[in-house]
Amino acid sequence: MAVIKKTSAIKNSPKHLLGIQNLSILEAQKILNEAKAFIKLNRSNTKKLDTLRGKTQINLFFEPSTRTQSSFDLAGKRLGADVMTMNMSNSALKKGETLIDTAMTLNAMHPDLIVVRHQDSGAPNLLSQKVNCAVINAGDGRREHPTQALLDALTIINRKGKIEGLKIAICGDIKHSRVARSNIYLMNMLGAEVNVIAPKTLMPDSIEQLGVKSFTSMKKGLDSCDIVMMLRLQNERMQGSFLPSKREYYEYYGLTPDKLRFASKDALVMHPGPMNRGVEIDTKLADDINVSLVKEQVELGVAVRMACLKLYCK
Amino acid sequence: MKEKILKNCRIIDPSQNIDEIGNIIIDSNGKIKEIGNKVKIPKKSSDIEEFDCEKRIAIPGIVDMNVFVGEPGFEYKENFRTLTQAAFAGGVTSVVTMPNTKPLIDNVSMVDFIIRRGRDKSNLNIFPAACLTREMKGKEMVEFGLLTAKGIIGFTDPYQVVQNTEIMSRIMDYASDMGALIMQHVEDYELSKNGCVNEGEIATRLGLQSIPSIAEKIIIERDLSLLEEYPCRYHINQISSQKSVEVIRKNKKNSKNFTTGVSINHLCLNDNDVGDFKTFLKFSPPLRSENDRKSLIDAINTGLIDVITSAHKPEDEESKRLPFAQAATGSIGVETLLPLVLELYHNKSIKLQKLIELITVNPAKILKINKGTLKTGRDADICLFDLDEPWKVDVNTLKSKSKNAAIENKTLQGKVQMTFLKGELVFEN
């Protein structure tokens, strides 16, 4: 008999980092605290540790990525792990090998960590059931991108000192965004108030159930927000008739200095990258070091990933 | 064959409005000779085989309108032999087989093959369906007349819809004259493209592309509008949502003539059950919300839904052990159809007689076949079951060749004890 259960959509078994959902607040804080220590290290002259010496980390990327991939690459190397990056977007999978087979093959090489990015939601969950090592999700479909949310949280804490009580707006293609979902869960968990802003065609169904307020107007949605997170608008969305044109999107949803004035005075701007300048964000605003945290996000990304690798490695 | 007597059973036969304790006598030709509470038990003799049913329930052999058998082309998923074993173990004695085999059943020579093959490998009553359009492309209609003459019971493009309205109107127009039964999968392809779960919180959380229930509603509305112009034998294979129920209610009020089915999965499960990307619970149409599920039950109680099917869709492991979006849809179910149907009785959703009606006489009427009844003179296809026996679904003991059971490890109440086909005992628990 199908009774309504409390959604146990995703289970985070303790040794994998599959998503922010069901990550406990203590676990999240532990990662963030651990990462803080690495910020300093990454700015120093000698960046290499031997925390993960003798450990093998495999980066398994089924979807092209530069930032996340290089960030994980660097993070592993700085901790002293042996890092192997496998770019799968044009590899065995095209020869008909299934995800499970790939997992089995890699598992036989006894890795200690697998960092995986996949175009299908839930692929890391499936992978984690078949391997003996920790699986870290580096982005799956439109479901989750936990390390991105964690690095965003660390960036905010670094600047604002805290997350609790802040008002955070996430704007853009919410529907197709794993970054948005992970950030919604994490920022909510850490005590922020979250607004999501998107044109109706890019707003997922029942998004309010995730504990956010949804807006279609930047003016209303940005009102008194402390943080404005812009999302990348993928070009292919234009073809699916989600939007009439880039021009119109920029007019209504592109972040410009004018629109930023709707937010609180000392509001800061974030973007997970890569940016479409002139589509979702004004180019000068993106580079304005007084309001834009984009570079800091990239920098702290390495620290957060080091923390994750360290904590999840057996 | 010896005469048989099933004594002391609770006979439920909705086709004759019977629900009483009585006896059933099967003659030596495998036909029902006498049935009911007035039937006297003949003296013991070596010519009569006796079965003491201990007040267990005897119903007409179940008619399942939506079953996939892997032959030809997908024998590794299911074949006639394994399907037959699974069906008998579930009290199912008649099935409509889907035509989406390889090659497809869309021409006369394939019908010959499937009928011969079915007859050779199985004693189950097999009623093959053929494709609605050539190569299931939704463009050209199949030869309704010739195929019907060869023994095709109905026409359907499984899990696919004829998207083009003009072509659909011609199909309905032409089929009406031939008396052909159209069994439509109602799902607007453009709206459901790439989707794999119900629209709503679950889809948003899992990050999966959704299939809105409007995709179903819009095709039902279109087809029922066409039906006004081109009255034909029209059956909706499966509905899944409250919105569809509303459309059907409206149209039934206007006394339009059509019938509606639902799969047992959509009556017993909801989208919450998908949980952590369980691909065995990926269905087409997708499992909907609890509200939708309740509305389907309500629709059965108010007579808007005519048939419950198992939507038996065996899939091998390789088709299911994939990321959710890539995995095949469907679940096996012919063997667990009755126990799941009984769950709806045990949890007081639907009356027992009503449930039995939806799996016996109703599908038989839609298909215009002499099954689903225990009237005297008819084939003695009988399912005898224990209403209360508890058991746990263990996929390894299920008879189907594939093991993709959505209700894996579920505890059920009620089990088939014996199945008779044309008077022969073909299954005993």
XYZ file of C-alpha atoms in Angstrom:
743
model
C 0.000 0.000 0.000
C 1.458 3.262 -1.031
C 1.355 5.573 1.913
C 2.957 8.952 1.583
C 6.318 8.648 3.166
C 8.485 11.527 4.077
C 10.573 11.955 1.001
C 13.650 9.902 1.400
C 14.602 10.665 -2.149
C 18.320 10.480 -1.714
C 20.254 8.606 0.889
C 23.728 9.780 1.678
C 25.492 6.742 2.889
C 28.182 8.132 5.168
C 31.134 7.297 3.026
C 29.967 8.991 -0.147
C 29.279 12.632 -0.883
C 26.366 12.306 -3.279
C 24.469 15.458 -2.486
C 23.598 18.062 0.093
C 20.169 16.494 0.624
C 20.307 14.466 3.807
C 23.812 15.678 4.558
C 23.555 16.632 8.204
C 24.333 20.137 9.315
C 27.211 18.763 11.391
C 28.731 17.082 8.365
C 28.401 20.258 6.327
C 29.991 22.341 9.041
C 32.787 19.864 9.431
C 33.633 20.156 5.740
C 33.498 23.951 5.890
C 35.707 24.121 8.982
C 38.179 21.729 7.488
C 38.253 23.824 4.312
C 39.015 27.026 6.192
C 42.379 25.609 7.190
C 43.223 24.928 3.568
C 42.549 28.493 2.394
C 45.702 29.680 4.109
C 47.720 26.777 2.878
C 46.694 27.438 -0.710
C 47.886 31.019 -0.430
C 51.260 30.035 0.992
C 54.392 29.136 -0.905
C 54.480 25.474 -0.041
C 51.135 24.065 -0.963
C 51.725 20.368 -0.800
C 50.674 18.067 2.041
C 51.017 14.346 2.438
C 47.587 13.760 3.958
C 46.543 11.460 1.136
C 49.938 10.075 0.259
C 49.618 6.633 -1.231
C 45.953 7.137 -2.007
C 44.548 6.990 -5.501
C 41.944 9.429 -6.702
C 40.165 8.909 -10.000
C 38.365 11.799 -11.618
C 35.716 10.334 -13.835
C 34.200 13.002 -16.032
C 31.452 11.948 -18.395
C 30.645 15.541 -19.166
C 33.177 18.126 -20.234
C 34.293 20.409 -17.431
C 37.286 22.632 -16.929
C 36.798 24.329 -13.604
C 35.496 21.517 -11.485
C 37.822 19.003 -13.026
C 40.974 21.084 -12.580
C 39.875 22.088 -9.102
C 39.519 18.448 -8.019
C 42.732 17.615 -9.813
C 44.644 20.262 -7.939
C 42.961 19.496 -4.637
C 43.980 15.858 -4.821
C 47.534 16.676 -5.802
C 47.957 19.215 -3.026
C 46.935 16.551 -0.540
C 49.511 14.213 -1.983
C 47.165 11.748 -3.673
C 47.897 10.115 -6.999
C 45.326 11.636 -9.281
C 44.165 10.137 -12.520
C 41.693 12.021 -14.637
C 39.596 10.124 -17.100
C 37.747 12.111 -19.649
C 34.882 9.850 -20.549
C 32.900 12.150 -22.791
C 34.431 10.488 -25.843
C 35.506 7.192 -24.432
C 34.430 3.656 -23.621
C 30.848 4.659 -23.009
C 30.525 5.452 -26.661
C 31.766 1.961 -27.366
C 28.748 0.664 -25.517
C 30.217 0.132 -22.084
C 27.698 0.855 -19.378
C 28.295 2.965 -16.325
C 28.246 -0.172 -14.188
C 30.941 -1.838 -16.289
C 33.114 1.254 -16.067
C 32.620 1.275 -12.324
C 33.589 -2.385 -12.020
C 36.686 -1.853 -14.135
C 37.849 1.090 -12.098
C 37.013 -0.626 -8.851
C 39.371 -3.429 -9.767
C 42.194 -0.888 -9.754
C 41.557 -0.222 -6.039
C 41.053 3.531 -6.010
C 40.388 5.272 -2.700
C 38.275 8.029 -4.142
C 36.215 8.422 -7.268
C 35.124 11.898 -8.254
C 32.360 11.641 -10.790
C 30.495 13.983 -13.056
C 27.703 12.600 -15.197
C 24.980 14.019 -17.382
C 22.315 11.802 -15.805
C 20.783 12.601 -12.454
C 21.441 9.824 -9.972
C 24.409 8.332 -11.835
C 26.791 8.815 -8.848
C 24.257 7.033 -6.621
C 24.262 4.066 -8.971
C 28.046 4.127 -9.152
C 28.374 4.260 -5.383
C 26.427 1.012 -5.039
C 28.987 -0.828 -7.131
C 32.358 0.331 -5.849
C 34.230 -0.113 -2.595
C 35.633 3.379 -2.312
C 34.208 6.790 -1.575
C 32.305 8.466 -4.402
C 32.232 12.240 -4.578
C 29.620 13.798 -6.798
C 31.076 16.512 -9.007
C 27.709 17.247 -10.590
C 25.017 14.884 -11.830
C 22.444 15.935 -14.396
C 20.292 18.585 -12.895
C 20.218 17.034 -9.458
C 23.151 18.088 -7.290
C 26.567 19.683 -7.310
C 27.435 19.498 -3.625
C 31.004 20.811 -3.706
C 29.858 23.885 -5.613
C 27.317 24.689 -2.908
C 29.905 24.085 -0.206
C 32.400 26.397 -1.871
C 29.702 29.017 -2.293
C 28.916 28.723 1.402
C 32.575 29.047 2.316
C 32.923 32.118 0.093
C 29.954 33.758 1.765
C 31.203 32.913 5.249
C 34.604 34.259 4.327
C 33.120 37.617 3.373
C 30.045 37.995 5.524
C 31.218 36.012 8.538
C 28.101 33.843 8.590
C 25.213 32.507 6.560
C 22.514 32.401 9.186
C 20.040 35.222 8.752
C 21.239 36.227 5.300
C 18.883 36.602 2.391
C 20.137 34.898 -0.732
C 18.733 35.170 -4.242
C 19.441 32.552 -6.896
C 18.587 33.776 -10.378
C 18.457 32.229 -13.793
C 17.876 28.772 -15.166
C 16.731 27.110 -11.947
C 15.012 24.299 -13.808
C 18.141 22.790 -15.310
C 20.539 23.767 -12.545
C 22.144 21.350 -10.104
C 24.016 24.292 -8.601
C 20.709 25.914 -7.695
C 19.365 22.759 -6.077
C 22.451 22.075 -3.976
C 22.604 25.701 -2.916
C 18.944 25.739 -1.948
C 19.453 22.751 0.349
C 22.699 24.013 1.867
C 21.781 27.664 2.364
C 18.468 26.624 3.902
C 20.252 24.209 6.176
C 22.698 26.875 7.316
C 19.875 29.243 8.178
C 19.607 31.574 5.205
C 16.422 32.686 3.528
C 16.439 31.744 -0.155
C 14.630 33.381 -3.058
C 14.725 31.891 -6.522
C 14.118 34.066 -9.546
C 13.512 32.771 -13.055
C 11.195 33.121 -16.015
C 8.349 30.655 -15.652
C 9.691 28.302 -18.289
C 12.929 27.903 -16.358
C 11.332 27.419 -12.948
C 10.923 23.801 -11.818
C 7.567 22.535 -10.661
C 6.843 22.596 -6.907
C 10.085 24.431 -6.161
C 8.515 26.009 -3.068
C 8.432 22.516 -1.544
C 12.200 22.796 -1.260
C 11.774 25.687 1.141
C 12.217 28.747 -1.057
C 10.164 31.648 -2.287
C 9.910 31.871 -6.041
C 9.729 35.034 -8.103
C 9.519 35.893 -11.748
C 10.551 39.491 -11.234
C 14.104 40.516 -10.380
C 12.829 43.590 -8.597
C 10.707 41.631 -6.160
C 13.037 38.692 -5.828
C 16.173 40.709 -5.155
C 14.520 42.925 -2.554
C 16.903 43.298 0.420
C 19.021 40.311 -0.580
C 22.587 40.092 0.736
C 23.847 37.662 -1.863
C 22.890 37.429 -5.523
C 23.853 34.143 -7.177
C 23.593 34.218 -10.932
C 23.353 30.985 -12.890
C 24.727 30.213 -16.284
C 22.160 30.226 -19.067
C 23.028 27.400 -21.368
C 22.821 28.284 -25.010
C 20.963 25.125 -25.910
C 18.027 26.312 -23.820
C 17.336 28.872 -26.485
C 16.477 26.171 -28.980
C 13.994 24.348 -26.794
C 11.778 27.438 -26.927
C 12.298 28.111 -23.272
C 13.027 31.749 -24.067
C 12.429 34.044 -27.012
C 15.936 35.523 -27.230
C 19.110 36.307 -25.324
C 18.321 39.976 -25.738
C 14.996 39.659 -23.985
C 16.481 37.474 -21.276
C 19.164 40.035 -20.541
C 16.566 42.775 -20.427
C 14.506 41.050 -17.745
C 16.872 38.691 -15.958
C 20.424 39.813 -16.730
C 22.118 41.273 -13.675
C 23.024 44.894 -14.274
C 24.114 47.573 -11.804
C 20.579 48.953 -12.058
C 18.960 45.703 -11.073
C 21.507 45.088 -8.346
C 20.202 48.221 -6.653
C 17.022 46.294 -5.788
C 19.151 44.179 -3.447
C 20.599 45.397 -0.198
C 23.319 48.058 -0.375
C 26.259 45.807 0.376
C 24.996 42.904 -1.714
C 27.610 40.637 -3.251
C 27.381 38.840 -6.590
C 28.324 35.234 -7.253
C 28.455 33.045 -10.344
C 29.475 29.393 -10.621
C 30.990 30.033 -14.041
C 31.596 29.936 -16.872
C 29.836 33.252 -17.385
C 27.918 34.427 -20.420
C 28.763 38.069 -20.253
C 25.967 40.190 -21.564
C 23.438 37.384 -21.235
C 23.008 36.771 -17.542
C 25.453 39.305 -16.159
C 26.784 42.702 -17.110
C 30.451 42.371 -17.958
C 31.668 45.270 -15.783
C 29.705 44.001 -12.833
C 31.250 40.586 -13.217
C 34.720 42.071 -12.937
C 33.979 44.603 -10.196
C 36.044 43.321 -7.284
C 33.949 45.282 -4.827
C 30.814 43.292 -5.516
C 31.829 40.209 -7.495
C 33.004 37.106 -5.638
C 33.615 35.084 -8.770
C 37.386 34.800 -8.402
C 37.150 34.010 -4.727
C 34.701 31.225 -5.493
C 37.241 29.583 -7.756
C 39.981 29.996 -5.189
C 38.002 28.569 -2.298
C 36.757 25.781 -4.514
C 40.120 24.106 -4.225
C 40.056 24.381 -0.425
C 36.564 22.914 -0.191
C 37.459 20.039 -2.466
C 40.577 19.319 -0.447
C 38.404 19.148 2.651
C 35.964 16.779 0.963
C 38.683 14.513 -0.352
C 40.319 14.378 3.046
C 37.125 13.687 4.976
C 35.661 11.130 2.614
C 38.802 9.194 1.887
C 38.844 6.015 3.943
C -10.631 -36.210 -19.146
C -12.362 -37.138 -15.918
C -15.195 -35.041 -14.621
C -14.102 -32.768 -11.817
C -15.899 -31.263 -8.904
C -14.687 -28.252 -6.973
C -16.676 -28.466 -3.808
C -17.229 -26.083 -0.995
C -15.824 -22.982 -2.672
C -16.940 -19.381 -2.490
C -17.853 -18.656 -6.088
C -17.520 -15.073 -7.223
C -18.583 -14.577 -10.819
C -19.549 -10.995 -11.613
C -20.780 -12.027 -15.078
C -23.662 -13.874 -13.403
C -23.771 -11.736 -10.295
C -22.877 -14.704 -8.126
C -21.170 -14.542 -4.753
C -22.067 -17.671 -2.847
C -20.663 -20.840 -1.328
C -21.240 -23.702 -3.700
C -19.807 -26.324 -5.977
C -18.572 -26.347 -9.548
C -18.774 -29.409 -11.758
C -16.555 -29.551 -14.830
C -17.572 -31.988 -17.553
C -15.244 -34.309 -19.401
C -14.826 -31.766 -22.226
C -13.428 -29.178 -19.861
C -16.602 -27.088 -19.819
C -18.549 -25.836 -16.832
C -21.383 -28.309 -16.317
C -23.035 -26.999 -13.200
C -22.275 -24.172 -10.841
C -23.749 -22.613 -7.711
C -25.109 -23.355 -4.272
C -27.760 -25.709 -5.579
C -25.311 -28.069 -7.193
C -25.466 -31.422 -5.446
C -22.267 -33.268 -4.786
C -22.449 -36.515 -6.743
C -21.576 -39.797 -5.106
C -17.916 -40.592 -4.920
C -16.783 -42.545 -7.900
C -13.581 -43.197 -9.726
C -14.924 -41.204 -12.683
C -14.992 -37.981 -10.730
C -12.005 -36.146 -9.414
C -12.776 -34.193 -6.263
C -11.185 -30.999 -4.969
C -12.158 -29.757 -1.540
C -11.747 -26.012 -1.735
C -12.303 -25.304 1.968
C -14.253 -22.131 1.228
C -11.472 -20.619 -0.803
C -12.593 -18.326 -3.590
C -13.183 -19.513 -7.146
C -13.326 -16.874 -9.868
C -13.210 -17.046 -13.649
C -9.660 -17.288 -14.965
C -8.219 -13.774 -15.091
C -8.098 -11.917 -18.405
C -5.055 -9.645 -18.603
C -5.306 -7.099 -21.403
C -1.735 -5.838 -21.376
C 1.063 -8.377 -21.398
C 4.396 -8.354 -23.167
C 5.837 -11.641 -24.323
C 9.358 -11.446 -25.709
C 8.714 -13.618 -28.734
C 9.910 -12.967 -31.313
C 13.116 -11.021 -30.802
C 13.275 -10.591 -27.039
C 13.302 -14.202 -25.913
C 15.927 -13.297 -23.323
C 13.324 -11.180 -21.548
C 10.363 -13.542 -21.710
C 9.105 -16.366 -23.865
C 5.774 -18.124 -24.223
C 6.775 -20.892 -21.848
C 7.896 -18.621 -19.000
C 4.999 -16.240 -19.551
C 2.586 -19.154 -19.359
C 4.066 -20.419 -16.103
C 3.935 -16.930 -14.609
C 0.373 -16.392 -15.787
C -0.907 -19.689 -14.394
C 0.829 -19.031 -11.079
C -1.092 -15.767 -10.981
C -4.459 -17.258 -11.918
C -4.338 -15.612 -15.334
C -5.703 -17.806 -18.122
C -6.132 -15.334 -20.981
C -3.747 -12.624 -22.111
C -3.580 -9.996 -24.797
C 0.000 -9.901 -26.038
C 1.576 -6.653 -27.143
C 2.894 -6.347 -30.694
C 6.116 -4.432 -29.997
C 8.280 -7.459 -30.664
C 11.157 -7.714 -33.101
C 10.025 -7.858 -35.855
C 6.858 -5.991 -35.009
C 3.492 -7.624 -35.411
C 2.133 -5.343 -38.080
C 1.472 -7.708 -40.946
C -0.329 -10.937 -41.669
C 2.682 -13.235 -41.833
C 3.770 -12.229 -38.349
C 0.314 -13.022 -37.018
C 0.563 -16.546 -38.377
C 3.911 -16.919 -36.683
C 2.802 -15.676 -33.305
C -0.366 -17.743 -33.244
C 1.471 -20.908 -34.238
C 4.293 -20.255 -31.827
C 1.891 -19.519 -28.999
C -0.036 -22.690 -29.690
C 3.096 -24.843 -29.827
C 4.762 -23.522 -26.711
C 1.873 -22.697 -24.477
C -1.639 -23.713 -23.557
C -2.500 -20.236 -22.253
C -5.308 -18.482 -24.127
C -3.334 -16.022 -26.176
C -5.038 -13.153 -27.932
C -2.457 -11.266 -29.945
C -2.737 -7.551 -30.579
C -1.203 -5.973 -33.656
C 0.340 -2.569 -34.192
C -1.964 0.295 -34.912
C 0.367 1.730 -37.519
C 2.985 0.214 -39.788
C 6.344 -0.146 -38.063
C 4.777 1.715 -35.154
C 5.724 4.942 -36.862
C 2.345 6.574 -36.436
C 2.050 7.310 -40.134
C 0.246 4.539 -42.023
C -2.517 2.351 -40.678
C -2.130 -1.429 -40.704
C -4.457 -3.789 -42.536
C -7.225 -3.857 -39.961
C -9.437 -6.163 -41.964
C -6.902 -8.799 -42.932
C -5.288 -8.834 -39.516
C -8.622 -9.189 -37.759
C -9.504 -12.065 -40.057
C -6.235 -13.741 -39.044
C -7.132 -13.561 -35.389
C -5.909 -10.213 -34.119
C -7.953 -9.093 -31.134
C -7.071 -5.402 -31.069
C -4.693 -2.746 -32.323
C -2.200 -0.730 -30.343
C 1.157 0.969 -30.637
C 2.485 0.040 -27.194
C 3.887 2.947 -25.199
C 3.538 5.142 -28.221
C 0.810 7.392 -29.492
C -0.306 8.363 -32.976
C 0.684 11.970 -32.604
C -0.743 13.197 -35.894
C -4.407 14.064 -35.428
C -5.312 13.684 -39.070
C -3.891 10.170 -39.214
C -5.615 9.256 -35.957
C -8.938 10.460 -37.312
C -8.543 8.317 -40.418
C -7.588 5.309 -38.356
C -10.681 5.685 -36.214
C -12.873 6.260 -39.233
C -11.581 3.217 -41.077
C -11.358 0.944 -38.044
C -14.968 1.622 -37.087
C -16.164 0.034 -40.281
C -13.972 -3.016 -39.709
C -15.132 -3.351 -36.128
C -11.527 -3.231 -34.979
C -10.669 -2.443 -31.369
C -8.240 0.431 -30.912
C -6.226 0.349 -27.694
C -4.503 3.687 -27.341
C -1.484 4.590 -25.240
C -2.428 8.113 -24.260
C 0.617 10.336 -23.975
C 1.453 13.407 -25.977
C 4.929 12.663 -27.201
C 6.019 16.286 -27.465
C 5.100 16.912 -23.833
C 6.580 13.708 -22.508
C 9.791 13.662 -24.534
C 12.801 12.604 -22.416
C 10.644 12.638 -19.309
C 10.790 9.822 -16.822
C 8.928 10.725 -13.632
C 5.806 12.564 -12.584
C 5.974 16.336 -12.564
C 6.278 17.653 -9.040
C 8.497 17.779 -6.002
C 10.002 14.352 -6.587
C 11.096 15.257 -10.116
C 12.555 18.523 -8.893
C 14.452 16.843 -6.067
C 15.739 13.981 -8.157
C 16.641 16.369 -10.951
C 14.818 14.270 -13.507
C 12.869 15.514 -16.470
C 9.195 15.118 -15.805
C 6.106 14.039 -17.689
C 3.191 16.267 -16.776
C -0.222 14.640 -16.442
C -1.520 17.065 -19.047
C 0.403 14.989 -21.619
C -2.076 12.209 -20.963
C -5.133 14.394 -20.656
C -4.570 16.183 -23.928
C -4.522 12.960 -25.965
C -7.596 11.590 -24.195
C -9.415 14.820 -24.966
C -8.287 14.732 -28.570
C -9.270 11.120 -29.103
C -12.611 11.474 -27.397
C -13.359 14.475 -29.588
C -12.485 12.387 -32.613
C -14.647 9.585 -31.268
C -17.640 11.893 -31.518
C -17.050 12.139 -35.263
C -15.862 8.597 -35.828
C -17.497 6.246 -33.347
C -15.398 3.087 -33.113
C -14.343 0.518 -30.541
C -11.946 2.652 -28.521
C -10.097 1.642 -25.380
C -7.598 3.674 -23.359
C -4.827 1.307 -22.295
C -3.784 3.033 -19.093
C -4.583 6.228 -17.318
C -2.559 7.498 -14.412
C -3.830 10.830 -13.194
C -6.703 12.696 -11.668
C -6.882 15.051 -14.643
C -7.577 12.119 -16.948
C -10.251 10.810 -14.586
C -12.015 14.169 -14.809
C -12.018 14.099 -18.608
C -13.383 10.580 -18.591
C -16.094 11.505 -16.110
C -17.203 14.387 -18.305
C -17.266 12.267 -21.436
C -19.061 9.342 -19.820
C -21.770 11.765 -18.764
C -22.234 12.587 -22.418
C -22.773 8.839 -22.838
C -19.871 8.398 -25.153
C -18.922 4.819 -25.807
C -15.368 3.942 -24.855
C -13.540 1.980 -22.194
C -10.631 2.685 -19.892
C -7.909 0.621 -18.287
C -5.430 1.160 -15.510
C -2.343 -0.768 -14.507
C -2.215 -2.306 -11.057
C 1.050 -0.455 -10.451
C -0.662 2.907 -10.604
C -3.272 1.720 -8.116
C -0.782 0.464 -5.554
C 2.248 2.729 -5.856
C 2.948 6.441 -6.093
C 5.851 8.635 -7.128
C 7.281 8.639 -3.609
C 8.101 4.978 -4.079
C 10.682 5.853 -6.749
C 12.902 6.727 -3.789
C 16.588 6.657 -4.549
C 16.369 6.224 -8.320
C 14.763 2.787 -8.282
C 14.567 1.973 -11.961
C 12.110 -0.882 -11.358
C 9.612 1.839 -10.537
C 10.095 3.693 -13.775
C 6.874 3.386 -15.717
C 5.186 4.740 -18.770
C 3.007 6.574 -17.835
C 4.996 7.451 -14.704
C 3.762 6.777 -11.180
C 1.837 9.846 -10.094
C 1.123 11.481 -6.762
C -0.887 9.943 -3.932
C -3.808 12.184 -4.891
C -3.763 10.806 -8.396
C -3.639 7.271 -7.057
C -6.644 7.916 -4.846
C -8.563 9.428 -7.723
C -7.956 6.276 -9.779
C -9.402 4.164 -6.976
C -12.336 6.505 -6.755
C -12.785 6.192 -10.521
C -13.018 2.420 -10.192
C -15.611 2.742 -7.470
C -17.701 5.095 -9.587
C -17.447 2.871 -12.654
C -15.254 5.150 -14.757
C -12.474 2.592 -15.135
C -13.359 -0.734 -16.692
C -10.223 -2.836 -16.556
C -7.198 -3.467 -14.358
C -4.168 -4.915 -16.140
C -0.763 -6.061 -14.996
C 1.064 -4.067 -17.705
C 3.478 -6.983 -17.576
C 6.728 -5.710 -19.084
C 9.702 -8.000 -18.494
C 13.076 -6.300 -18.850
C 16.499 -7.857 -18.473
C 18.997 -6.572 -15.977
C 21.004 -4.681 -18.582
C 17.994 -2.550 -19.458
C 17.393 -1.608 -15.847
C 20.856 -1.302 -14.289
C 21.389 2.129 -15.769
C 21.065 5.735 -14.686
C 17.345 6.386 -14.237
C 16.927 8.496 -17.362
C 18.424 5.768 -19.545
C 16.689 2.782 -17.941
C 13.794 0.954 -19.577
C 10.290 1.435 -18.222
C 7.976 -1.199 -16.799
C 7.742 -4.067 -14.383
C 6.767 -7.703 -14.527
C 3.386 -8.276 -12.970
C 1.228 -11.003 -14.446
C 1.975 -13.320 -11.526
C 1.315 -10.716 -8.840
C -1.704 -9.060 -10.439
C -4.299 -10.850 -8.305
C -2.471 -10.504 -4.956
C -2.015 -6.775 -5.583
C -5.640 -6.451 -6.605
C -6.540 -8.155 -3.320
C -4.494 -5.561 -1.479
C -7.037 -2.995 -2.639
C -9.730 -5.145 -1.039
C -7.789 -5.697 2.190
C -7.139 -2.001 2.650
C -10.831 -1.337 2.034
C -10.336 0.725 -1.110
C -12.565 -1.300 -3.416
C -15.119 -4.089 -2.967
C -13.986 -7.583 -3.851
C -16.749 -8.235 -6.403
C -15.919 -5.004 -8.197
C -12.246 -5.897 -8.364
C -12.959 -9.345 -9.762
C -15.242 -7.789 -12.367
C -12.387 -5.592 -13.595
C -10.054 -8.510 -14.184
C -12.514 -11.046 -15.598
C -15.774 -10.183 -17.275
C -15.018 -6.584 -18.183
C -11.911 -7.211 -20.266
C -13.659 -10.171 -21.894
C -16.569 -7.947 -22.899
C -14.280 -5.288 -24.342
C -12.377 -7.906 -26.307
C -15.610 -9.721 -27.244
C -14.265 -13.099 -26.176
C -16.014 -15.965 -24.414
C -13.845 -15.728 -21.339
C -14.002 -14.183 -17.899
C -17.140 -16.059 -16.934
C -18.179 -19.309 -15.257
C -21.483 -19.685 -17.105
C -22.466 -23.255 -17.828
C -21.198 -24.480 -21.140
C -18.178 -22.200 -21.181
C -14.540 -23.290 -20.896
C -13.708 -24.143 -17.314
C -10.953 -21.532 -16.856
C -10.932 -21.107 -13.113
C -8.694 -19.406 -10.596
C -8.929 -20.624 -7.022
C -7.277 -18.463 -4.406
C -6.850 -18.005 -0.689
C -7.940 -14.514 0.276
C -5.699 -14.171 3.283
C -2.533 -16.195 2.870
C 0.435 -13.924 3.563
C 3.577 -14.152 1.480
C 6.560 -12.094 0.496
C 7.471 -11.349 -3.106
C 10.798 -13.005 -3.814
C 11.856 -12.270 -7.371
C 13.863 -15.463 -7.511
C 10.794 -17.613 -7.074
C 8.659 -15.673 -9.544
C 8.218 -17.604 -12.761
C 8.870 -14.805 -15.201
C 12.180 -14.912 -17.041
C 12.958 -11.324 -16.086
C 13.192 -10.214 -12.496
C 12.237 -6.572 -12.686
C 9.418 -6.600 -10.139
C 8.440 -3.168 -8.871
C 7.086 -4.772 -5.721
C 10.219 -6.755 -4.927
C 10.201 -7.891 -1.266
C 6.721 -6.530 -0.662
C 4.517 -8.476 1.715
C 1.203 -9.428 0.191
C -1.967 -11.014 1.454
C -3.763 -13.520 -0.761
C -2.367 -16.165 -3.049
C -3.472 -18.307 -5.953
C -3.912 -21.964 -4.945
C -5.001 -23.621 -8.175
C -5.515 -22.622 -11.757
C -7.658 -24.620 -14.167
C -7.516 -24.158 -17.905
C -10.294 -25.755 -19.930
C -10.839 -28.063 -16.978
C -7.212 -29.110 -16.626
C -5.329 -28.348 -13.440
C -2.391 -26.307 -14.753
C -1.097 -24.809 -11.525
C -1.136 -25.880 -7.926
C 0.494 -23.975 -5.091
